[in-house]
Coordinates of C-alpha atoms and ligand atoms in Angstrom, one line a residue:
M1 CA -19.3 189.9 -0.6
P2 CA -20.2 186.9 -2.8
Q3 CA -18.2 186.6 -5.9
K4 CA -19.9 186.3 -9.3
S5 CA -18.3 182.9 -9.9
Q6 CA -20.0 181.6 -6.7
L7 CA -23.3 182.5 -8.2
D8 CA -22.7 181.5 -11.8
M9 CA -25.8 179.8 -13.0
G10 CA -24.5 178.7 -16.4
A11 CA -23.9 175.1 -15.7
S12 CA -27.4 173.9 -14.8
L13 CA -30.9 175.2 -14.9
D14 CA -31.4 173.8 -11.4
M15 CA -28.6 175.9 -10.0
A16 CA -29.5 179.2 -8.3
P17 CA -27.8 181.2 -5.6
T18 CA -27.4 178.9 -2.6
P19 CA -26.6 179.9 0.9
H20 CA -23.0 179.7 2.1
A21 CA -21.1 181.0 5.0
G22 CA -21.7 184.7 5.6
N23 CA -24.4 185.0 3.1
I24 CA -28.2 184.9 3.3
F25 CA -30.3 183.9 0.2
P26 CA -34.0 184.0 1.0
V27 CA -35.2 182.5 -2.3
T28 CA -33.5 179.6 -4.0
W29 CA -34.5 177.1 -6.7
V30 CA -33.8 173.5 -5.7
A31 CA -34.7 170.6 -8.1
G32 CA -37.9 171.9 -9.4
R33 CA -39.1 173.6 -6.2
V34 CA -38.5 177.0 -4.5
R35 CA -36.9 177.0 -1.1
L36 CA -37.8 180.0 1.0
I37 CA -36.3 181.0 4.3
D38 CA -39.4 181.3 6.5
Q39 CA -39.1 184.9 7.6
T40 CA -42.1 184.6 9.9
R41 CA -40.0 182.3 12.2
L42 CA -36.8 184.3 12.5
P43 CA -34.9 185.0 14.7
A44 CA -36.1 182.2 17.0
V45 CA -36.0 179.5 14.4
Y46 CA -34.1 179.3 11.1
E47 CA -36.2 177.1 8.8
T48 CA -36.8 176.8 5.1
V49 CA -40.0 175.8 3.4
E50 CA -40.3 174.2 0.0
I51 CA -42.9 175.7 -2.4
G52 CA -44.1 173.5 -5.2
T53 CA -47.1 175.4 -6.6
V54 CA -47.9 178.9 -7.7
A55 CA -50.9 179.0 -5.3
D56 CA -48.5 178.2 -2.4
M57 CA -46.1 180.8 -3.6
A58 CA -48.9 183.5 -3.7
R59 CA -49.8 182.4 -0.1
A60 CA -46.1 182.6 1.0
I61 CA -45.9 186.1 -0.3
K62 CA -49.2 187.2 1.3
T63 CA -48.3 185.7 4.7
M64 CA -44.8 187.2 4.5
I65 CA -42.9 183.9 4.6
V66 CA -41.0 185.8 1.9
R67 CA -41.1 189.6 2.0
G68 CA -39.2 192.7 1.0
A69 CA -39.9 194.2 -2.5
P70 CA -37.0 192.6 -4.5
A71 CA -37.3 189.2 -2.8
I72 CA -41.0 189.1 -3.5
G73 CA -40.2 189.8 -7.2
V74 CA -37.7 187.0 -7.3
A75 CA -40.1 184.6 -5.6
A76 CA -42.9 185.5 -8.0
A77 CA -40.7 184.9 -11.0
Y78 CA -40.0 181.4 -9.8
G79 CA -43.7 181.1 -9.0
M80 CA -44.4 181.6 -12.7
V81 CA -42.1 178.6 -13.4
L82 CA -44.0 176.5 -10.9
A83 CA -47.3 177.4 -12.6
L84 CA -45.9 176.1 -15.9
Q85 CA -44.5 172.9 -14.4
D86 CA -48.1 172.0 -13.4
C87 CA -49.2 171.8 -17.0
L88 CA -46.1 170.9 -19.0
T89 CA -47.9 168.1 -20.9
A90 CA -50.9 170.3 -21.8
P91 CA -51.4 172.0 -25.2
I92 CA -49.3 175.2 -25.5
Q93 CA -52.5 177.4 -25.4
T94 CA -53.3 175.9 -22.0
Q95 CA -49.8 176.6 -20.8
Y96 CA -50.0 180.2 -21.8
K97 CA -53.4 180.5 -20.1
A98 CA -51.9 179.0 -16.9
L99 CA -49.2 181.6 -17.0
E100 CA -51.7 184.5 -17.4
E101 CA -53.7 183.1 -14.5
A102 CA -50.6 182.7 -12.4
A103 CA -49.6 186.3 -13.1
D104 CA -53.0 187.5 -11.9
L105 CA -52.8 185.4 -8.8
L106 CA -49.3 186.6 -7.9
K107 CA -50.0 190.2 -8.6
A108 CA -53.0 190.1 -6.2
S109 CA -50.8 188.8 -3.3
R110 CA -49.3 192.2 -2.3
P111 CA -50.2 195.5 -3.9
T112 CA -47.5 198.0 -3.0
A113 CA -44.1 196.5 -4.0
V114 CA -43.8 197.2 -7.7
N115 CA -41.0 194.7 -8.1
L116 CA -43.6 192.0 -7.9
F117 CA -45.4 193.4 -10.9
W118 CA -42.2 194.1 -12.7
A119 CA -40.8 190.5 -12.3
V120 CA -44.1 188.9 -13.3
D121 CA -44.3 191.0 -16.4
Q122 CA -40.7 190.2 -17.2
M123 CA -41.7 186.5 -17.1
L124 CA -44.7 187.1 -19.4
V125 CA -42.5 188.9 -21.9
A126 CA -40.0 186.1 -21.8
A127 CA -42.8 183.6 -22.3
G128 CA -44.0 185.5 -25.4
R129 CA -40.5 185.3 -26.9
V130 CA -40.1 181.5 -27.3
G131 CA -41.7 178.5 -28.9
D132 CA -43.4 175.8 -26.9
A133 CA -40.5 173.3 -26.8
S134 CA -38.2 175.6 -24.9
L135 CA -40.7 177.5 -22.8
H136 CA -40.0 175.9 -19.5
D137 CA -36.2 176.2 -19.8
H138 CA -36.4 179.7 -21.0
L139 CA -38.7 180.8 -18.1
L140 CA -36.5 179.1 -15.5
H141 CA -33.4 180.8 -17.1
T142 CA -35.2 184.2 -16.9
A143 CA -36.1 183.7 -13.2
H144 CA -32.5 182.8 -12.5
E145 CA -31.4 185.9 -14.3
I146 CA -33.8 188.1 -12.3
A147 CA -32.4 186.6 -9.1
H148 CA -28.8 186.9 -10.2
A149 CA -29.2 190.5 -11.4
D150 CA -30.8 191.5 -8.2
L151 CA -27.9 190.3 -6.2
E152 CA -25.4 192.2 -8.4
T153 CA -27.7 195.2 -8.3
C154 CA -27.6 195.2 -4.5
Q155 CA -23.8 195.0 -4.4
A156 CA -23.7 198.0 -6.8
I157 CA -26.1 199.9 -4.6
G158 CA -23.8 199.2 -1.6
A159 CA -20.8 200.5 -3.5
H160 CA -22.6 203.7 -4.6
G161 CA -23.8 204.1 -1.1
L162 CA -20.2 204.7 0.1
S163 CA -20.2 207.9 -1.9
V164 CA -22.9 209.5 0.2
L165 CA -21.4 208.8 3.6
P166 CA -20.5 212.1 5.3
E167 CA -16.8 212.9 5.5
S168 CA -15.7 212.3 9.0
P169 CA -12.6 211.1 10.8
Q170 CA -14.9 209.0 13.0
Q171 CA -16.8 205.9 12.0
L172 CA -20.4 206.6 11.2
R173 CA -23.7 205.7 12.9
L174 CA -26.4 204.8 10.4
L175 CA -30.1 204.3 11.2
T176 CA -32.4 202.0 9.2
H177 CA -36.0 201.0 9.3
C178 CA -37.7 197.7 8.6
N179 CA -35.5 195.2 6.9
A180 CA -34.1 196.1 3.5
G181 CA -31.4 193.5 3.8
A182 CA -30.3 190.2 2.2
L183 CA -33.6 188.7 3.4
A184 CA -35.6 191.3 1.5
T185 CA -33.7 190.8 -1.8
A186 CA -32.0 188.0 -3.7
G187 CA -29.1 188.6 -1.1
Y188 CA -27.0 191.4 0.3
G189 CA -29.7 194.0 0.5
T190 CA -30.4 197.6 -0.5
A191 CA -30.3 199.8 2.6
L192 CA -28.5 197.0 4.5
G193 CA -26.3 196.7 1.4
V194 CA -25.1 200.2 2.1
V195 CA -24.6 199.2 5.7
R196 CA -22.6 196.1 4.7
A197 CA -20.5 198.1 2.2
A198 CA -19.8 200.8 4.9
W199 CA -18.8 198.0 7.4
A200 CA -16.6 196.3 4.9
A201 CA -14.9 199.7 4.1
G202 CA -14.3 200.4 7.8
R203 CA -16.6 203.4 7.7
L204 CA -19.3 202.0 10.0
A205 CA -19.3 202.3 13.8
R206 CA -22.8 200.9 14.3
V207 CA -26.2 200.6 12.7
Y208 CA -29.4 201.5 14.7
A209 CA -32.3 199.3 13.7
D210 CA -35.9 200.6 14.3
E211 CA -38.0 197.7 15.6
T212 CA -40.7 198.5 13.0
R213 CA -44.1 197.9 14.5
P214 CA -46.3 196.0 13.8
R215 CA -44.5 193.2 12.1
L216 CA -41.1 193.9 13.8
Q217 CA -39.0 193.3 10.7
G218 CA -36.3 195.6 12.2
A219 CA -36.1 193.7 15.5
K220 CA -36.5 190.3 14.1
L221 CA -34.7 190.4 10.7
T222 CA -32.4 193.3 10.5
T223 CA -30.7 192.6 13.9
W224 CA -30.5 188.9 12.9
E225 CA -28.7 189.7 9.7
C226 CA -26.3 192.0 11.5
V227 CA -25.6 189.5 14.2
Q228 CA -24.8 186.8 11.6
E229 CA -22.1 189.0 10.2
S230 CA -21.0 190.6 13.5
I231 CA -22.0 194.1 12.3
P232 CA -22.5 196.2 15.4
V233 CA -26.2 196.8 15.8
T234 CA -28.4 198.6 18.3
L235 CA -32.1 197.9 18.4
I236 CA -34.4 200.8 19.3
T237 CA -38.2 201.0 19.3
D238 CA -39.7 203.2 16.6
N239 CA -40.5 206.0 19.0
M240 CA -36.8 206.4 20.0
A241 CA -35.5 207.6 16.7
A242 CA -36.1 211.3 17.3
H243 CA -34.5 211.1 20.7
C244 CA -31.4 209.3 19.2
M245 CA -31.1 212.0 16.6
A246 CA -31.4 214.8 19.2
Q247 CA -28.7 213.1 21.2
G248 CA -26.3 213.2 18.2
L249 CA -26.2 209.4 17.8
I250 CA -27.2 209.3 14.1
D251 CA -25.1 210.5 11.2
L252 CA -27.3 209.3 8.3
V253 CA -30.6 207.4 7.7
V254 CA -30.9 204.9 4.9
V255 CA -34.0 202.9 4.1
G256 CA -35.3 200.7 1.3
A257 CA -38.4 201.3 -0.9
D258 CA -41.3 199.3 -2.2
R259 CA -42.3 201.7 -5.0
I260 CA -40.8 205.1 -6.1
A261 CA -43.1 207.3 -8.1
A262 CA -41.8 209.3 -11.1
N263 CA -41.4 212.5 -8.9
G264 CA -39.4 210.6 -6.3
D265 CA -42.2 210.2 -3.7
T266 CA -41.3 206.8 -2.1
A267 CA -43.5 204.2 -0.5
N268 CA -41.7 202.1 2.1
K269 CA -42.6 200.4 5.4
I270 CA -45.0 202.3 7.6
G271 CA -43.0 204.7 9.8
T272 CA -40.6 205.7 7.1
Y273 CA -42.3 209.0 6.5
G274 CA -42.1 210.0 10.2
L275 CA -38.5 209.0 10.2
A276 CA -37.8 211.3 7.2
L277 CA -39.6 214.2 9.0
V278 CA -37.5 213.8 12.2
A279 CA -34.3 213.4 10.1
Q280 CA -35.1 216.7 8.3
A281 CA -35.8 218.4 11.7
H282 CA -32.3 217.4 12.9
G283 CA -30.5 218.1 9.6
I284 CA -29.6 214.5 9.1
P285 CA -29.3 213.2 5.5
F286 CA -32.1 210.8 4.6
Y287 CA -31.3 208.3 1.7
V288 CA -33.5 205.7 0.0
A289 CA -31.6 202.7 -1.5
A290 CA -33.4 200.9 -4.2
P291 CA -32.9 199.1 -7.5
R292 CA -34.4 200.5 -10.7
S293 CA -37.0 197.7 -10.6
T294 CA -38.5 199.7 -7.7
L295 CA -39.1 202.8 -9.9
D296 CA -42.6 203.2 -11.2
F297 CA -42.5 205.9 -13.9
T298 CA -46.1 205.1 -14.7
T299 CA -47.2 206.6 -11.4
P300 CA -46.5 210.3 -11.4
T301 CA -46.7 211.0 -7.7
G302 CA -46.9 209.1 -4.4
A303 CA -50.7 209.8 -4.3
G304 CA -51.1 207.1 -6.9
I305 CA -49.3 204.4 -5.1
P306 CA -51.6 201.7 -3.7
I307 CA -51.0 201.2 0.0
E308 CA -51.6 197.7 1.4
E309 CA -53.8 197.4 4.5
R310 CA -53.2 194.3 6.5
D311 CA -55.1 192.3 9.1
A312 CA -56.0 194.1 12.4
N313 CA -54.5 191.2 14.4
E314 CA -51.0 192.4 13.5
V315 CA -51.7 195.5 15.5
L316 CA -53.8 193.9 18.2
H317 CA -51.0 191.4 19.1
I318 CA -47.3 191.3 19.7
G319 CA -46.5 187.8 18.7
P320 CA -49.2 185.6 20.2
T321 CA -49.9 188.1 23.0
P322 CA -53.0 190.4 22.8
I323 CA -52.1 194.0 23.6
A324 CA -55.5 195.7 23.2
P325 CA -59.2 194.8 23.6
P326 CA -60.0 192.5 20.7
S327 CA -63.0 194.6 19.7
V328 CA -61.1 197.8 19.3
E329 CA -61.1 199.4 15.8
V330 CA -57.7 199.2 14.1
Y331 CA -56.1 200.9 11.1
N332 CA -53.1 199.0 9.7
P333 CA -51.6 200.5 6.6
A334 CA -48.4 198.5 5.8
F335 CA -46.6 201.3 4.0
D336 CA -46.5 205.1 3.9
V337 CA -45.3 207.6 1.3
T338 CA -42.3 209.8 2.0
P339 CA -42.6 213.0 -0.1
A340 CA -39.6 213.5 -2.4
G341 CA -38.8 216.8 -0.7
L342 CA -37.7 214.9 2.4
I343 CA -35.3 212.6 0.5
T344 CA -31.7 213.7 0.2
G345 CA -30.9 211.1 -2.6
I346 CA -31.9 207.8 -4.1
I347 CA -29.1 205.3 -4.2
T348 CA -29.5 203.0 -7.2
E349 CA -27.3 200.5 -9.0
C350 CA -26.5 203.2 -11.5
G351 CA -25.5 205.9 -9.0
V352 CA -27.1 208.3 -6.6
Y353 CA -29.9 210.5 -7.9
A354 CA -31.7 213.6 -6.4
P355 CA -35.4 212.7 -6.5
S356 CA -35.9 215.6 -8.9
H357 CA -33.4 214.0 -11.3
L358 CA -34.9 210.5 -11.4
S359 CA -36.3 211.0 -14.9
T360 CA -32.7 211.0 -16.2
L361 CA -32.4 207.4 -14.9
K362 CA -33.1 204.7 -17.5
P363 CA -35.9 202.4 -16.2
S364 CA -35.0 198.8 -15.5
P365 CA -34.8 196.7 -18.7
Ligands
MRU401 O1 -43.9 194.4 4.5 P1 -42.5 194.1 4.1 O2 -41.7 193.5 5.1 O3 -42.4 193.3 2.8 O4 -41.8 195.6 3.8 C1 -40.5 195.6 3.4 C2 -40.0 197.0 3.2 O5 -40.8 198.0 3.5 C3 -38.7 197.2 2.7 O6 -38.1 198.4 3.2 C4 -38.7 197.3 1.2 O7 -39.5 196.3 0.6 C5 -37.4 197.3 0.6 S1 -36.6 195.8 0.7 C6 -35.1 195.9 -0.1

């Protein structure tokens, strides 16, 4: 687990969490630009791209070079700094207008992950608090704080996750969906944070990773992260989860979240709802791991969560290979909503909450 001192950002505004052995940081600030791990190329190629404008950042979020709710939030926060950098010599009114436009652009990039909206709004609030001379430094400092806080939050989620692991003399088998790991956050991960903590505590036998059609984040990203850290991982296709449960191979399911409504209904990667249903059918605990910035108390139930629909080509192809007649009609919702009643508990940085008790949790500052 990274130490706080390794991530200390006090010395220089240019300093943000940077990758080092055993850790994966998908979004870093490097000398006035944002360096992203290109998640569309993993696991075949590890490559970073440098983003220098807010328009490029919005594109990177849309095309999923950076993805995962908290990572999108961190990237968008830095995107706001990029927008300001483009007009630093302009009158202050112009700078504020550029920030408003950048906020709209970034918020339009992906609709479901509420962390994106939360982080952009944090940046707008921060901008409103300072005079023109210190605006850039203050915004950069705020973006660093968002990144740093997310990393600490994930580590706390991992630690709280240990408390929900079933008592057993045996090491446990956990199942996860999509990628809610270091790549999807500032580092460490939410659901994979729990997996990492369980592994570090000697409680994990193995994690089963759903491949997660159509974008295959489980196959491409979750297994890659586990392999980096020698965490035992077994890849299964999405339609194998019920069979694995019936065979007694799974002790607990833990997934991430893109938006949690006030009543605990949870939007996460498409397929999560089905997984929750089969977990319930087999009496297997089903946990959501998420930071408070994923809670949306302004949306009363899951029915109000906007669900992103993505390009048909994601379903019509696996990689570059077509798998259906190109003219066939496609429906491609990127997320689904798991009703609160199917969720055993929500693991946050403040502890574990029953969905019905979420209202007792203070929203993210
Ligand atoms: O479409 P993606 O890859 O951005 O979807 C990611 C997920 O659904 C994750 O589970 C969620 O964002 C939580 S990430 C900690």
